[in-house]
Short mmCIF file of C-alpha atoms and ligand atoms in Angstrom, two decimals:
data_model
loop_
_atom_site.label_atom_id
_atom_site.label_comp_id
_atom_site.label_asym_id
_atom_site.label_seq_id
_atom_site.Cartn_x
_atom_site.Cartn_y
_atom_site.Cartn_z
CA UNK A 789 41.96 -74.49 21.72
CA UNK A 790 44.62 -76.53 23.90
CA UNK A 791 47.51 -78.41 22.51
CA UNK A 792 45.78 -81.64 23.66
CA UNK A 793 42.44 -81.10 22.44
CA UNK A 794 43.87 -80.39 19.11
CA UNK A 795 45.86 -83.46 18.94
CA UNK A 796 42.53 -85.40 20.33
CA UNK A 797 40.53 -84.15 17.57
CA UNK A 798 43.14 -84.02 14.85
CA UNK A 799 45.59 -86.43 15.24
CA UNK A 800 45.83 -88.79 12.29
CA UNK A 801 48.51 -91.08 14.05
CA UNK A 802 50.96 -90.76 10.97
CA UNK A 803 53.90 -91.34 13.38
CA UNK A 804 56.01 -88.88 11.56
CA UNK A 805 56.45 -86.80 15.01
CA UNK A 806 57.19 -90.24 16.74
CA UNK A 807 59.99 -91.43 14.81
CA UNK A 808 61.67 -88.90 15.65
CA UNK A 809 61.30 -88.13 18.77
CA UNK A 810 62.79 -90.03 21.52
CA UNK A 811 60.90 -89.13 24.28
CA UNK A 812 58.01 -90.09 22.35
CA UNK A 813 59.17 -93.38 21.19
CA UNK A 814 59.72 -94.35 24.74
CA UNK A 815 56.11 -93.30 26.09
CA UNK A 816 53.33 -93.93 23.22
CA UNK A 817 52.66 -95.24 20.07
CA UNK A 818 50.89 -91.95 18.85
CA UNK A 819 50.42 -88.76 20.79
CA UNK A 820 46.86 -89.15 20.79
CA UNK A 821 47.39 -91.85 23.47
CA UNK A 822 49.38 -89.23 25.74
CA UNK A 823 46.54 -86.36 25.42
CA UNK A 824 44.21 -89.17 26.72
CA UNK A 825 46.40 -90.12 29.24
CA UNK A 826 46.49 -86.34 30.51
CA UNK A 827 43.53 -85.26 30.08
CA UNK A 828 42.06 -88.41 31.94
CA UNK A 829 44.45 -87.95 34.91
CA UNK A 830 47.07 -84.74 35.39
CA UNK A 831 48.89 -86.67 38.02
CA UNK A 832 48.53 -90.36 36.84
CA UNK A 833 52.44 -90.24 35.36
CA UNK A 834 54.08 -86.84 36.61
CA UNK A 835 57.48 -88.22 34.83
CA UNK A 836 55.63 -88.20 31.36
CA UNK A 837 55.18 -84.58 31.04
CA UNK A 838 58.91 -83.42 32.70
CA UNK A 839 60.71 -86.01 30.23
CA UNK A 840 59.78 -83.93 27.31
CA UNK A 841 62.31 -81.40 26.31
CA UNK A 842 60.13 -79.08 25.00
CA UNK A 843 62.26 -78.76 21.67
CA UNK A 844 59.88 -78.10 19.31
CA UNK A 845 60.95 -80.74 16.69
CA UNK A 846 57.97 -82.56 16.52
CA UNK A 847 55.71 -79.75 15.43
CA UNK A 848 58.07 -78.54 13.02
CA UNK A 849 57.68 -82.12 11.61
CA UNK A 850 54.01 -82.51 11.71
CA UNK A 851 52.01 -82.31 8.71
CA UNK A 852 48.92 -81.16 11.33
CA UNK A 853 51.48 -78.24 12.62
CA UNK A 854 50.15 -80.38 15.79
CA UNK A 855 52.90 -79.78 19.08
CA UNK A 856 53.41 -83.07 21.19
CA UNK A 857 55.56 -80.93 23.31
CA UNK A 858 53.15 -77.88 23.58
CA UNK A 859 50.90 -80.40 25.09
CA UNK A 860 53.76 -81.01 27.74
CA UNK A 861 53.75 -78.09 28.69
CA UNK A 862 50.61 -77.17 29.26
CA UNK A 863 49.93 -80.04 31.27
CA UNK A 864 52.98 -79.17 33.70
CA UNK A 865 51.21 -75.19 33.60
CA UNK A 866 47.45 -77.76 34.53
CA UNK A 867 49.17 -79.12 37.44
CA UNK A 868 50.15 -75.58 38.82
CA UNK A 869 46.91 -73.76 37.92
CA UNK A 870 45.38 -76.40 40.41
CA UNK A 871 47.21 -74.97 43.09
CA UNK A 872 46.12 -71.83 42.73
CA UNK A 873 42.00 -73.05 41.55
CA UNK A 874 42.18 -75.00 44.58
CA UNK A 875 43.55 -71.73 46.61
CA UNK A 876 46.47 -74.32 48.11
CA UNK A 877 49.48 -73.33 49.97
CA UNK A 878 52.34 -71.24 48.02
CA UNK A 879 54.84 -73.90 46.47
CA UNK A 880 52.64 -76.31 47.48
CA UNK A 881 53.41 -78.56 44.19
CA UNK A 882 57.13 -78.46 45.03
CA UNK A 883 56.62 -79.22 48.67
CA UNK A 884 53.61 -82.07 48.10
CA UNK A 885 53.19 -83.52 44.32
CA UNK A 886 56.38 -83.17 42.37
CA UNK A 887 59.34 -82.65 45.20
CA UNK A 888 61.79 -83.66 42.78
CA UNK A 889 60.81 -79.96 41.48
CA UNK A 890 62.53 -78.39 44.23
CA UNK A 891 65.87 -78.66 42.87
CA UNK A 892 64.79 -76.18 39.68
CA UNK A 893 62.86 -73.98 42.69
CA UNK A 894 65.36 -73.44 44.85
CA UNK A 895 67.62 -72.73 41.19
CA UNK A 896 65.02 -70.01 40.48
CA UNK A 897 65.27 -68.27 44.49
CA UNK A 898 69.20 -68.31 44.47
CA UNK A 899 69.79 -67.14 40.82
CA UNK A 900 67.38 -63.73 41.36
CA UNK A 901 68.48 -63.40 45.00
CA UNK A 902 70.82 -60.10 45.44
CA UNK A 903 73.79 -62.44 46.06
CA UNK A 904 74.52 -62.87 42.36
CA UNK A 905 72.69 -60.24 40.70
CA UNK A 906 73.58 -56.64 39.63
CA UNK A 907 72.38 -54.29 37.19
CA UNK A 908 74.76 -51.48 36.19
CA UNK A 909 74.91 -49.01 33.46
CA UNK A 910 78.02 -47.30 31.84
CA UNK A 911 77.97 -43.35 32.96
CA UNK A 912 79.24 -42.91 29.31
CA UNK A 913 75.94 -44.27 27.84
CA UNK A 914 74.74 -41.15 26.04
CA UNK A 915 74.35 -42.90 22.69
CA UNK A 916 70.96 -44.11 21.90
CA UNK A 917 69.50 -46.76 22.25
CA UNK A 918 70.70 -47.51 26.05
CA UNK A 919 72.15 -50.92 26.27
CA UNK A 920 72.94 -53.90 28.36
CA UNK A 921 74.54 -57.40 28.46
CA UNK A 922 72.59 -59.98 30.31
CA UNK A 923 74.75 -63.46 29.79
CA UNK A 924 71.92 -65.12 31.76
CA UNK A 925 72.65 -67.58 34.19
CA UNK A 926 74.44 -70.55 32.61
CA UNK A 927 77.41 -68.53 30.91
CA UNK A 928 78.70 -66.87 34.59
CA UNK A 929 78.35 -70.08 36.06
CA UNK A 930 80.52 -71.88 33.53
CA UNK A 931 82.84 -68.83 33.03
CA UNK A 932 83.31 -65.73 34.44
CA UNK A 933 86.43 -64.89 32.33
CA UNK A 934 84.17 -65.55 29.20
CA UNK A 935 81.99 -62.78 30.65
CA UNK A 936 84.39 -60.59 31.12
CA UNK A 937 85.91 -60.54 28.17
CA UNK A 938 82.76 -60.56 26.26
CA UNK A 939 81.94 -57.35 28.04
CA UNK A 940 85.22 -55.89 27.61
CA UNK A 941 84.67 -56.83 23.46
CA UNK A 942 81.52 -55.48 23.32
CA UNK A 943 82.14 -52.16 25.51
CA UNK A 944 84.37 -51.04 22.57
CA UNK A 945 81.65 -51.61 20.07
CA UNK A 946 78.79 -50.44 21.98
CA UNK A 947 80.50 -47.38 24.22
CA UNK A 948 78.68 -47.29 27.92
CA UNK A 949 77.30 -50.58 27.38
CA UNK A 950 76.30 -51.85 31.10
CA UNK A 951 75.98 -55.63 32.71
CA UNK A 952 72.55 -56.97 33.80
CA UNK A 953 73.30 -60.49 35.91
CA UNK A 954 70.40 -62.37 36.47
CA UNK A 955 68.22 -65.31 35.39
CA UNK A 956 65.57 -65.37 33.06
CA UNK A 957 63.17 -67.39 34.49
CA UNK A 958 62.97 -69.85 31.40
CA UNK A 959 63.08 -72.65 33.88
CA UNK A 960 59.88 -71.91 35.64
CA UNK A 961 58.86 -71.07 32.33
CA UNK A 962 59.70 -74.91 31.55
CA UNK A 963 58.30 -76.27 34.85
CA UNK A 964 54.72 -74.81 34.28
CA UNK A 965 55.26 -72.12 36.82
CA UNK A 966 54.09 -69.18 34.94
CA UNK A 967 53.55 -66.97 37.96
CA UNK A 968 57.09 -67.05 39.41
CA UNK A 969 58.67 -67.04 35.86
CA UNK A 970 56.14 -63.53 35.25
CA UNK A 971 57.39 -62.13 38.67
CA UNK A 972 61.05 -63.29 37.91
CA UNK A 973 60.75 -61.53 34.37
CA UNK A 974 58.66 -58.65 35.01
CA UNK A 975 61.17 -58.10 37.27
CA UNK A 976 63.74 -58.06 35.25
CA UNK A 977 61.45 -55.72 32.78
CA UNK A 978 61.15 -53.22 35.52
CA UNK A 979 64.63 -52.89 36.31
CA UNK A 980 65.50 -52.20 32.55
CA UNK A 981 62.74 -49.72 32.56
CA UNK A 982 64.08 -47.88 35.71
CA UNK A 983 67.65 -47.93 34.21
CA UNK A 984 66.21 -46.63 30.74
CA UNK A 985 67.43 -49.83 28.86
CA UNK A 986 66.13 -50.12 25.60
CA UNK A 987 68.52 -52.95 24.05
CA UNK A 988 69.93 -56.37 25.86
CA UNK A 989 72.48 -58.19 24.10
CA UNK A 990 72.34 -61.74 25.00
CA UNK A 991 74.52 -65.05 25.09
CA UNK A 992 72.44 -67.31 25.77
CA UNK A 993 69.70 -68.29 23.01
CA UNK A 994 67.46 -69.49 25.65
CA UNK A 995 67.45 -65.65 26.84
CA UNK A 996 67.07 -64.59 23.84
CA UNK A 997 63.89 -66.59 22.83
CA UNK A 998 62.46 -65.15 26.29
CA UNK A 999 63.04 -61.67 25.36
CA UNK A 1000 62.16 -62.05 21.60
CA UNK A 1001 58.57 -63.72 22.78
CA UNK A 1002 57.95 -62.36 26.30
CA UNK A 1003 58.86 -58.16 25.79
CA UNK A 1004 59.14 -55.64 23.39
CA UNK A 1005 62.92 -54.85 24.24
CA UNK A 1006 65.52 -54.84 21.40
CA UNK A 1007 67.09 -58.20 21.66
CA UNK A 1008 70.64 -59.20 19.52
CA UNK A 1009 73.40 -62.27 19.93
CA UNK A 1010 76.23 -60.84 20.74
CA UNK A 1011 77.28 -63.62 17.81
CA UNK A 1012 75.33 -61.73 15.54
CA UNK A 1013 77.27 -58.22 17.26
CA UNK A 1014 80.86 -59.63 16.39
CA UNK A 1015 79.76 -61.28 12.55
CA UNK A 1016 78.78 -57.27 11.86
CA UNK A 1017 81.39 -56.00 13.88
CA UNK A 1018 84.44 -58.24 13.92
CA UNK A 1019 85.96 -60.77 16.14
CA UNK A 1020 88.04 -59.27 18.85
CA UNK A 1021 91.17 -60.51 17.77
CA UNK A 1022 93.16 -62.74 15.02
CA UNK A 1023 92.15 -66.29 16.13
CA UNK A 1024 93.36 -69.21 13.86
CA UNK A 1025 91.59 -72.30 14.54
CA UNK A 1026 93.99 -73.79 12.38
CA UNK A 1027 91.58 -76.05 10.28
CA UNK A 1028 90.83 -78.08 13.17
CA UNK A 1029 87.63 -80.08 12.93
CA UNK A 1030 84.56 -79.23 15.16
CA UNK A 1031 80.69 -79.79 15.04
CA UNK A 1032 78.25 -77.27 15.82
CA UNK A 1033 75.29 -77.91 18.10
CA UNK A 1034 72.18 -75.70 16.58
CA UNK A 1035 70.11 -75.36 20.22
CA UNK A 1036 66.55 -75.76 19.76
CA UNK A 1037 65.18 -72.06 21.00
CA UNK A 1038 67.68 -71.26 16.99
CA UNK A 1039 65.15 -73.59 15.13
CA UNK A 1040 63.80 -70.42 13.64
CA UNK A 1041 66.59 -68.22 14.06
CA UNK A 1042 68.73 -68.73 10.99
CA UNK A 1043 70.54 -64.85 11.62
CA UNK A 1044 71.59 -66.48 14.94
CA UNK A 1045 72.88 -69.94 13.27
CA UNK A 1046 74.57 -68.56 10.41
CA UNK A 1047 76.23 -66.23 12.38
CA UNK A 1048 77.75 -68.68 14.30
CA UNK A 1049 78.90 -70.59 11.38
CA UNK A 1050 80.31 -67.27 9.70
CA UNK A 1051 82.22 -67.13 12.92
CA UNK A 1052 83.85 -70.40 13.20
CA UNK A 1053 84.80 -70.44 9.36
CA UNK A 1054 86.25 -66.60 10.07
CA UNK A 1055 88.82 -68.68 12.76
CA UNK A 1056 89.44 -70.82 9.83
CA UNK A 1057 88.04 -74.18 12.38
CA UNK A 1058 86.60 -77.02 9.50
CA UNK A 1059 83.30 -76.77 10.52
CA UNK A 1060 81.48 -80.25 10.19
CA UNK A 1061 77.45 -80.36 10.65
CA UNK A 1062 75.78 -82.78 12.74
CA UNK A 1063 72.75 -85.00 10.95
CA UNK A 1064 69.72 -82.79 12.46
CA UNK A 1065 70.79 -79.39 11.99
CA UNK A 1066 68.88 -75.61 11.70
CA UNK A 1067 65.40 -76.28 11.73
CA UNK A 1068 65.42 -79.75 12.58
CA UNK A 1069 67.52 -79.53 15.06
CA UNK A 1070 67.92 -81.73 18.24
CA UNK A 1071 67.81 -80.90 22.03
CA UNK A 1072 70.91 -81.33 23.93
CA UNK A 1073 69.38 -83.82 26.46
CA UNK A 1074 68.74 -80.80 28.86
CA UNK A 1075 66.04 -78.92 27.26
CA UNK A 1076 63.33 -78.67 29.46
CA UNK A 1077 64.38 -79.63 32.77
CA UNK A 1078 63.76 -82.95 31.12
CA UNK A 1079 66.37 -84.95 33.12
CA UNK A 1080 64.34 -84.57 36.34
CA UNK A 1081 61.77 -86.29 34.30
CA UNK A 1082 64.04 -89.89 33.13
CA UNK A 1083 67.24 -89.27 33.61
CA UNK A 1084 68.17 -92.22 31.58
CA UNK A 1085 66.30 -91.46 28.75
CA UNK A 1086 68.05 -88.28 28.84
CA UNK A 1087 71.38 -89.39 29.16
CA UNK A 1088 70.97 -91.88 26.21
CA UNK A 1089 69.35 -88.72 24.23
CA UNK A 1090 72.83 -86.16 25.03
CA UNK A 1091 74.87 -89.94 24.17
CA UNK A 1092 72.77 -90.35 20.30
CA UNK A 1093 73.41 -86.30 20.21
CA UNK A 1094 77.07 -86.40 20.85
CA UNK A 1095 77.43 -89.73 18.33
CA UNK A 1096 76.21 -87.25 15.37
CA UNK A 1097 79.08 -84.95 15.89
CA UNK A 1098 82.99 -84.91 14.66
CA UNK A 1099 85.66 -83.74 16.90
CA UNK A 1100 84.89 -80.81 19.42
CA UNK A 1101 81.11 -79.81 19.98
CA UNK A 1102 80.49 -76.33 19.71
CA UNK A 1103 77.54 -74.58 21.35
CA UNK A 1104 76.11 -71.51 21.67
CA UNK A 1105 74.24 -72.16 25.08
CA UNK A 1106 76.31 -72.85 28.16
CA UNK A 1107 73.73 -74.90 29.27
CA UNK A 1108 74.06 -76.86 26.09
CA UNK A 1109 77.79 -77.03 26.43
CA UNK A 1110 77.24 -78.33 29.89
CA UNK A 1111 75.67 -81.22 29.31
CA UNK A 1112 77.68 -82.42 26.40
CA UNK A 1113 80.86 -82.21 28.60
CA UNK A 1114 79.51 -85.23 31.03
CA UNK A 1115 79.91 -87.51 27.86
CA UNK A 1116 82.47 -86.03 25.68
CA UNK A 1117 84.57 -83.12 24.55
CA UNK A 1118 82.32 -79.60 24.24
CA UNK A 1119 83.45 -75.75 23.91
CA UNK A 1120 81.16 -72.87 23.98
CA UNK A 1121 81.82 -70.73 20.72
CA UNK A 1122 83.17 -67.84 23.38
CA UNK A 1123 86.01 -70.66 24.47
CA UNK A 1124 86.85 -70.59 20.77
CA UNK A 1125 86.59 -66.38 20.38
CA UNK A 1126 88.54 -66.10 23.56
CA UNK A 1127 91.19 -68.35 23.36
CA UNK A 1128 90.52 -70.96 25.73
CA UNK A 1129 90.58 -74.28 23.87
CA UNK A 1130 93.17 -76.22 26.45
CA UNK A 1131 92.24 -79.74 26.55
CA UNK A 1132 91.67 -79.27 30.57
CA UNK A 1133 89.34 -76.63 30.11
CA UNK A 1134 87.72 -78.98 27.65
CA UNK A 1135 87.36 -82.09 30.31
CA UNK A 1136 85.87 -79.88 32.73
CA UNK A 1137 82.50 -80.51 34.17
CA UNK A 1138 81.45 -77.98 37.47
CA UNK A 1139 79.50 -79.21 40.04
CA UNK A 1140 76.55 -77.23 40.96
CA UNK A 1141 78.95 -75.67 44.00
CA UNK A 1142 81.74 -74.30 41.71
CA UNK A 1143 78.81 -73.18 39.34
CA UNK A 1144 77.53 -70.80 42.28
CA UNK A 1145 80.72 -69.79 43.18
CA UNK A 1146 81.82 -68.63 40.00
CA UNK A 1147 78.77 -66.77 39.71
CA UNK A 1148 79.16 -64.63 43.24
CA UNK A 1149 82.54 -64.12 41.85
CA UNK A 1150 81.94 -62.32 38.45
CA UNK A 1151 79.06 -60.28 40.85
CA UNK A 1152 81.99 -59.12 42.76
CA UNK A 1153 84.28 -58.45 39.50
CA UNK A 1154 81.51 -56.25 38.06
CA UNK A 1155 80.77 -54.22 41.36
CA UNK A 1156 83.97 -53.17 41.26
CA UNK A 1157 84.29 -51.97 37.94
CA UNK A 1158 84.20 -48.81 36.93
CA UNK A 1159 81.90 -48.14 33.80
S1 SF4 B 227 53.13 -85.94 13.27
FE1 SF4 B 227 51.24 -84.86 13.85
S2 SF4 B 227 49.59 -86.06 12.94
FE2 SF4 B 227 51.42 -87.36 12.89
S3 SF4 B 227 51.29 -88.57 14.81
FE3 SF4 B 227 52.51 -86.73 15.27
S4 SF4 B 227 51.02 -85.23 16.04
FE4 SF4 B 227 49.85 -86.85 15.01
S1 SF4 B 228 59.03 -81.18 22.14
FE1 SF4 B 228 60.78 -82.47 21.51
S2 SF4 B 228 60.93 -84.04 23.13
FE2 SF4 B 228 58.90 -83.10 23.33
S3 SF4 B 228 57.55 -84.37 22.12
FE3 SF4 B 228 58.24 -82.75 20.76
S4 SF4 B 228 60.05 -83.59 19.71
FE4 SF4 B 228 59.63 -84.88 21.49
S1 SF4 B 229 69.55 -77.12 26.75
FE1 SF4 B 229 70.19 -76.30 24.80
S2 SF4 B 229 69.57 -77.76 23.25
FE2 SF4 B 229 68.55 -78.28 25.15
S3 SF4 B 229 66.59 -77.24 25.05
FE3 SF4 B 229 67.96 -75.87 26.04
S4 SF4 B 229 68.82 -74.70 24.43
FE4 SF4 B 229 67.88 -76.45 23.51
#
């Protein structure tokens, strides 16, 4: 049955999800009114659907195990399965309904294009099972040197470990596109397969939710990799005070969470937590594409985010990281591990150029590796 049927039938309009949710606060008075709204007319309110994050908090809060944001979702996925029941032109909800879509589109054609991505396997990799680190798309663009080094750390813990760069797809996944996020990840799926990959260590937990729900491929946090294995080298965070941002795909990944935290206490930081933590956590402000749905109401969501923390933010998603740095002071944990906590590098916010660039760049770095 779909999300929005089972909120119209079971709904008791407790408000529980509403409270506290943002997004919902802004748009209804119960969810009930929203799943009438869409199922009356897909297009009567296209920002309605894109301002949700898709974070999962309110059906972790519901009593119903109802999911407000499921029902998001599937209407975006409604409005793209009538392209193709209607047999219309390719793209033709980009080009003609939602254009402000594009933006994520064109995102999508760039990231998988053979300009930034590269698959390549160690010629040492005789240990079993055959591995790979795919950073995804966010972590290159913020930092190649992060990338680097996180492949130089884990190619002495995992001998012949090779480098997948590419993108996901989560963010077709998040517009409703299903068919260009299956081709982007099947893709991806087939490449492993040809290479003989049977385990992907992963950065970003957004990857790592795609993997964990969308293959059967070994998937581990490279987090996780260093709490068993060590940290590369004596860091000492010197007691100073940070907050840790849980993002939402971690919800139900306490082994990825804790292993964070283990991390940050083994750098002696003084790790402080923000109000809506692990399971309840909240989205960044990004989640979703949700901006291109009300930017403002995004913006004041990252601002109520940032107001729960003390001292640096910490994430553990560079796209997370990303947008806390518009409003205030955010590391990834890697900045930490690496030793890259200058204030400058801390005030830095990339524009979508330098993003790209940086990206082409570590493609180039990698190619010319040997392995
Ligand atoms: S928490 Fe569940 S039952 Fe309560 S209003 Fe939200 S969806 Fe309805
Ligand atoms: S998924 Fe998140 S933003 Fe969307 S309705 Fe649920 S709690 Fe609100
Ligand atoms: S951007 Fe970060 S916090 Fe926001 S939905 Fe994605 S992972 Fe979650």
């Amino acid at each position: 049955m779909s999300e929005t049927v089972k909120i119209l039938e079971s709904c008791d309009d407790c408000g529980a999800c509403v409270r506290t949710c943002a997004f919902l606060r802004h748009y209804c008075d119960t969810p009930r009114e929203l799943a009438k709204r869409f199922k009356r007319n897909l297009l009567e309110n296209i920002e309605i659907p894109y301002s949700c994050s898709l974070c999962g908090l309110c059906q972790r809060i519901c009593h119903l195990d109802l999911h407000p944001g499921g029902m998001c979702l599937e209407t975006r996925e409604k409005i793209f399965q009538t392209q193709q029941r209607d047999a219309l032109p390719n793209d033709f909800v980009y080009d003609y309904i939602i254009p402000r879509l594009k933006r994520f589109r064109n995102h999508q054609i760039f990231s998988t294009s053979p300009v930034f991505t590269l698959s390549k396997v160690g010629t040492d990799n005789k240990h079993t099972p055959k591995s790979v680190f795919f950073p995804g798309c966010s972590l290159p663009a913020y930092s190649p040197r992060l990338v680097l080094k996180a492949h130089a750390y884990l190619q002495k813990k995992i001998p012949g470990i090779g480098i997948v760069l590419n993108c996901c797809g989560k963010p077709s996944q998040d517009l409703g596109d299903k068919d260009r996020f299956q081709r982007i990840f099947e893709g991806t799926l087939k490449g492993f397969s040809r290479l003989g990959i049977e385990e992907v260590v992963v950065a970003c937990i957004n990857c790592h939710k795609i993997f964990r729900e969308d293959s059967d491929i070994k998937v581990r946090t490279i987090y996780e990799i260093m709490t068993e294995m060590g940290l590369p080298e004596s860091i000492s965070g010197d007691g100073q005070e940070i907050t840790i941002h849980d993002s939402c795909p971690a919800r139900y990944r306490p082994e990825i969470r804790n292993a964070v935290r283990t991390l940050t206490s083994q750098m002696n930081f003084k790790t402080e937590e923000m109000k809506f933590k692990n399971e309840v956590t909240q989205c960044c402000g990004a989640g979703g594409c949700s901006p291109l749905g009300n930017t403002a109401l995004a913006d004041r969501h990252t601002k109520a985010r940032i107001a729960q923390s003390k001292g640096l933010i910490i994430s553990y998603c560079a796209h997370c990281r990303e947008r806390f740095s518009i409003y205030g002071p955010s590391l990834h944990i890697l900045d930490l591990i690496f030793g890259n906590s200058s204030m400058k590098h801390i005030e830095e916010y990339h524009d979508s150029w330098r993003n790209w660039l940086n990206r082409w760049y570590l493609k180039k770095r990698f190619q010319l590796m040997k392995m």
